[in-house]
Tab-separated table of C-alpha atoms in Angstrom:
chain	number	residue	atom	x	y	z
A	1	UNK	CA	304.216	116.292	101.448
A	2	UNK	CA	308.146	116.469	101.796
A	3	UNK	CA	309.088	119.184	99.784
A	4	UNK	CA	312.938	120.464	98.888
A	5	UNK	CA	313.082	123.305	100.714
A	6	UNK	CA	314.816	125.897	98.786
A	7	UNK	CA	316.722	127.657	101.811
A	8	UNK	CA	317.886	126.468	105.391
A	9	UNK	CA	316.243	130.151	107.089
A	10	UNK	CA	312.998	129.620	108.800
A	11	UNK	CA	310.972	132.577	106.413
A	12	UNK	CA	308.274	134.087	108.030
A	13	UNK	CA	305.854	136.783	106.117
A	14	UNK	CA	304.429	139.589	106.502
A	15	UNK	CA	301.586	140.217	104.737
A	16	UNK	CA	297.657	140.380	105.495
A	17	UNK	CA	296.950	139.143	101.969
A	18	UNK	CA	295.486	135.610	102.211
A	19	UNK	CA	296.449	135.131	98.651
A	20	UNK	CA	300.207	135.758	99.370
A	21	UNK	CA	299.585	133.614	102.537
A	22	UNK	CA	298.100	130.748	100.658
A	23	UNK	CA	301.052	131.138	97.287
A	24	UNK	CA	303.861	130.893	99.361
A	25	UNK	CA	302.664	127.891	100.884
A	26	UNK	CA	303.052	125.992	97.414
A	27	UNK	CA	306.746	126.721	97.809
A	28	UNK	CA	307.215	126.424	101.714
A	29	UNK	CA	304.400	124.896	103.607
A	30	UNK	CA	306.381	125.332	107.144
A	31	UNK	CA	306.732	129.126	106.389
A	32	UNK	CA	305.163	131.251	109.444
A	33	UNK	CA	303.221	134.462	109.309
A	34	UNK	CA	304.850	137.733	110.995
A	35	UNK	CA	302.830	139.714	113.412
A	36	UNK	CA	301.381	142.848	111.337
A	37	UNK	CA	303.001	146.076	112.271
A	38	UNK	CA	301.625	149.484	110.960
A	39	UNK	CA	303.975	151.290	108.230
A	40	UNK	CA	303.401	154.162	106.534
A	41	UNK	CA	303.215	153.128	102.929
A	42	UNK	CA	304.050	156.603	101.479
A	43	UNK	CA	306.396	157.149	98.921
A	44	UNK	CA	308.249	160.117	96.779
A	45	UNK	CA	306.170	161.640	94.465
A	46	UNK	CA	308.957	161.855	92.013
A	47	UNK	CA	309.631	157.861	91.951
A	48	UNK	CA	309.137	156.089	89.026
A	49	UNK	CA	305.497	154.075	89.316
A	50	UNK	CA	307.507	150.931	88.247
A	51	UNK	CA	309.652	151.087	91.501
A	52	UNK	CA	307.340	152.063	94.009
A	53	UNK	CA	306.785	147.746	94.918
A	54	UNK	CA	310.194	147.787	95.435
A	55	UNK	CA	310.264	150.730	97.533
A	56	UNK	CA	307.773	149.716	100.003
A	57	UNK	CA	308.276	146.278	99.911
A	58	UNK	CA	311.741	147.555	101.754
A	59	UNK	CA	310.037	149.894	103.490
A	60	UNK	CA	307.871	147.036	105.151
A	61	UNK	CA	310.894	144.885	105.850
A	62	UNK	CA	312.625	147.603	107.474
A	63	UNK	CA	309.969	147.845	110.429
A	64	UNK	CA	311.184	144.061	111.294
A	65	UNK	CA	314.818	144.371	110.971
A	66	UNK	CA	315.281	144.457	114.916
A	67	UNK	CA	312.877	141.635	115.533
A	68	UNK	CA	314.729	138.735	113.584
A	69	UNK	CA	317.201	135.929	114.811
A	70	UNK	CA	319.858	134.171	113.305
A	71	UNK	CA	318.630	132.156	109.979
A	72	UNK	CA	315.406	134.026	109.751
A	73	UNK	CA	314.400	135.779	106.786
A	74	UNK	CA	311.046	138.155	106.446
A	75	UNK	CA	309.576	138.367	102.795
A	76	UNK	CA	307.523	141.616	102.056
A	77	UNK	CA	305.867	142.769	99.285
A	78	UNK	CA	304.019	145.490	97.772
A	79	UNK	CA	301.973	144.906	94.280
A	80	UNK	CA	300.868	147.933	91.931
A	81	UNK	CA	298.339	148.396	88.767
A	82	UNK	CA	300.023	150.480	86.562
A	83	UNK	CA	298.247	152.053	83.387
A	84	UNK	CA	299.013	155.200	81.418
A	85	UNK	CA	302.176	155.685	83.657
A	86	UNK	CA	300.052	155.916	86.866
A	87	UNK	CA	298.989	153.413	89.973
A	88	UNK	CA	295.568	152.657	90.439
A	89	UNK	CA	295.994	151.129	94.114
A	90	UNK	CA	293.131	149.317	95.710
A	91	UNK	CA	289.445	151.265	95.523
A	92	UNK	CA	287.960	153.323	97.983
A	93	UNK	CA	284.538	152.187	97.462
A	94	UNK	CA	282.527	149.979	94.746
A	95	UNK	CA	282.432	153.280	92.461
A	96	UNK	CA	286.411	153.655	92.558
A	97	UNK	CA	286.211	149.829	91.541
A	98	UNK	CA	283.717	150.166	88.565
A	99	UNK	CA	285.786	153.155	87.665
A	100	UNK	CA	289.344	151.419	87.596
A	101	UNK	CA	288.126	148.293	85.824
A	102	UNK	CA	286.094	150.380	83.415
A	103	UNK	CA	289.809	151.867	82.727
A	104	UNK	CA	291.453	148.713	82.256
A	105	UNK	CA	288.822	147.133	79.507
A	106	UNK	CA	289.897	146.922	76.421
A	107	UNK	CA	293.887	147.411	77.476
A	108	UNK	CA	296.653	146.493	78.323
A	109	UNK	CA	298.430	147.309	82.010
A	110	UNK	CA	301.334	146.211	83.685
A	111	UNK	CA	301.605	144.688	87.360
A	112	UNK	CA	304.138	144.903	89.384
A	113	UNK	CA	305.199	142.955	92.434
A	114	UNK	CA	308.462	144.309	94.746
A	115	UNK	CA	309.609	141.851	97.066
A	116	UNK	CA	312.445	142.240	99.848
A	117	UNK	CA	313.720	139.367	101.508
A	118	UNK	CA	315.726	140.195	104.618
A	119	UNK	CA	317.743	138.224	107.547
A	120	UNK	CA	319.977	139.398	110.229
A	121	UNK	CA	323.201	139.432	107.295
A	122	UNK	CA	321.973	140.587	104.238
A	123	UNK	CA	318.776	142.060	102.151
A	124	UNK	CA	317.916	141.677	98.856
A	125	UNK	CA	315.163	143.711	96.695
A	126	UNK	CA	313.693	142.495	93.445
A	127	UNK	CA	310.145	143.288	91.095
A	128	UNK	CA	308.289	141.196	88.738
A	129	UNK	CA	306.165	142.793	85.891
A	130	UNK	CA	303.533	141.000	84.120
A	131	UNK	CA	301.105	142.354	81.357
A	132	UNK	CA	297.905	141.902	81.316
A	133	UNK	CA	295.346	142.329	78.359
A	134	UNK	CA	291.335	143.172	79.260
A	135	UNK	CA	289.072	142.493	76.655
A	136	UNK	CA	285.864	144.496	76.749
A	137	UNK	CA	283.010	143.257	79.226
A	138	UNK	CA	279.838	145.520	80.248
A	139	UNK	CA	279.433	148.037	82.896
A	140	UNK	CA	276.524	145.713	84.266
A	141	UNK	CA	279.118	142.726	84.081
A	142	UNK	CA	282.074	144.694	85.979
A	143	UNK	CA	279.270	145.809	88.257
A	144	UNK	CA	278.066	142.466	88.788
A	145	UNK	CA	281.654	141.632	89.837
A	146	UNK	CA	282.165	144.123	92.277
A	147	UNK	CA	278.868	143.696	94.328
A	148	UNK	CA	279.509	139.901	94.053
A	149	UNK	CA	283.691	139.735	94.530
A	150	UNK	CA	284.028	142.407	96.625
A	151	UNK	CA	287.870	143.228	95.303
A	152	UNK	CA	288.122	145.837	97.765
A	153	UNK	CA	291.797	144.789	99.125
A	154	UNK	CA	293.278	144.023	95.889
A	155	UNK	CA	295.292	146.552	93.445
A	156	UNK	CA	293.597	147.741	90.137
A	157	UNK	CA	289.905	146.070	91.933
A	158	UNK	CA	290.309	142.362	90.986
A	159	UNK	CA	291.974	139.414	91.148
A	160	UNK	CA	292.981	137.392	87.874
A	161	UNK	CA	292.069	133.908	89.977
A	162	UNK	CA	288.644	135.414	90.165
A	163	UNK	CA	285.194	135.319	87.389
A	164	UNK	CA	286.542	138.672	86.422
A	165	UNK	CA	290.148	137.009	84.951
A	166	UNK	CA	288.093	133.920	83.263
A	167	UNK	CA	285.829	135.822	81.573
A	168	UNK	CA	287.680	139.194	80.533
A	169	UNK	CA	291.619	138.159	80.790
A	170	UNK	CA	292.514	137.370	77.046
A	171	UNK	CA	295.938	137.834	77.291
A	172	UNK	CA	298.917	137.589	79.886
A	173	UNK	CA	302.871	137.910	79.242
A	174	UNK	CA	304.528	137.194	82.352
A	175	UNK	CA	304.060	135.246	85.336
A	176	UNK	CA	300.228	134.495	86.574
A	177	UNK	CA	300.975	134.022	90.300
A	178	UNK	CA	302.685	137.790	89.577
A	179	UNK	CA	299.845	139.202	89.211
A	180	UNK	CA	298.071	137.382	92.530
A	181	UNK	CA	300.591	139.192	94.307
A	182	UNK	CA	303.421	137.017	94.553
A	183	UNK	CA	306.288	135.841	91.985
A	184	UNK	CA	306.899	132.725	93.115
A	185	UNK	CA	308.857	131.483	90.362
A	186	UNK	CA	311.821	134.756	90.701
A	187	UNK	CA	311.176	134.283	94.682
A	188	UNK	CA	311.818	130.618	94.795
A	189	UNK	CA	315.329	131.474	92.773
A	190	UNK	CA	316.015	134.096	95.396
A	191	UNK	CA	315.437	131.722	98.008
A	192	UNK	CA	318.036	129.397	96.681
A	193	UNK	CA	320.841	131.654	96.615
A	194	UNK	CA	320.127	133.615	99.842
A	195	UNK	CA	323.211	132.911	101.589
């Protein structure tokens, strides 16, 4: 497939997520993966949950700021849960799982992707929110899900492209791939006017 591509820089990513991996290949299938490196994903306790993406999505780019070349840009990103006014990040175990779906049933919550695209010239830092509305399913159901989905690496315990978002997602204001972990729609636009 010959694609437009919608910059010139050769983008490489950084991100273990094999759903980010496999989303930004619908927009640049040449893209490359960056090697991993560790950062600590910490951040102040007094920052607004809506901008914590944001924050360590620059946090993460900052750890490869040395490393690129001329007409390379690294995308990062950093996706939150966010209910009640605080982040449910990914579970500890399957009862931390149950637990933060069993919180999201029935509700509404808002995701939150910050992404940081950086080259050797410039950086630029945006976020994406998307609700999402849970109708109720069973504890047996969510359990079900958990043993079977294993949603271990993914914010808020589950993934919308998953049995959980067929069957409980009834509502969603925003953009879908968003919630995956990855705004392609806003990041494609950000691509085209990186200069």
């Amino acid at each position: 497939m010959n694609l437009l591509k919608a910059t010139p820089y050769r983008l490489l990513l950084a991100s273990n997520s094999p759903r980010r991996r496999e989303l930004l290949k619908l927009i640049d299938p040449d893209y490359q993966v960056a090697e991993m490196h560790d950062v600590d994903e910490s951040y102040p306790a007094d920052l607004a949950p809506e901008k914590v993406p944001e924050y360590l999505s620059r946090l993460k780019a900052e750890a490869y700021k040395k490393e690129l070349v001329d007409r390379e840009v690294i995308i990062t990103a950093d996706t939150v849960v966010i209910i009640d006014g605080q982040i449910l990040g990914k579970p500890k175990d399957d009862a931390d799982a149950v637990d933060m779906l069993m919180r999201l049933m029935g509700r509404t919550h808002t995701v939150v992707t910050g992404v940081t695209l950086m080259s050797t010239q410039k950086s630029v830092t945006f976020a994406e929110a998307t609700e999402v509305t849970f109708d109720n399913i069973s504890r047996p159901e969510i359990e079900a899900y958990v043993r079977n989905f294993r949603p271990m690496d993914k914010a808020g315990a589950y993934g919308i492209q998953e049995w959980i978002g067929c069957v409980a997602i009834s509502g969603i204001r925003g953009c879908f791939y968003n919630v995956m972990g990855l705004p392609l729609h806003t990041l494609y636009q950000h691509l085209r006017s990186f200069q």
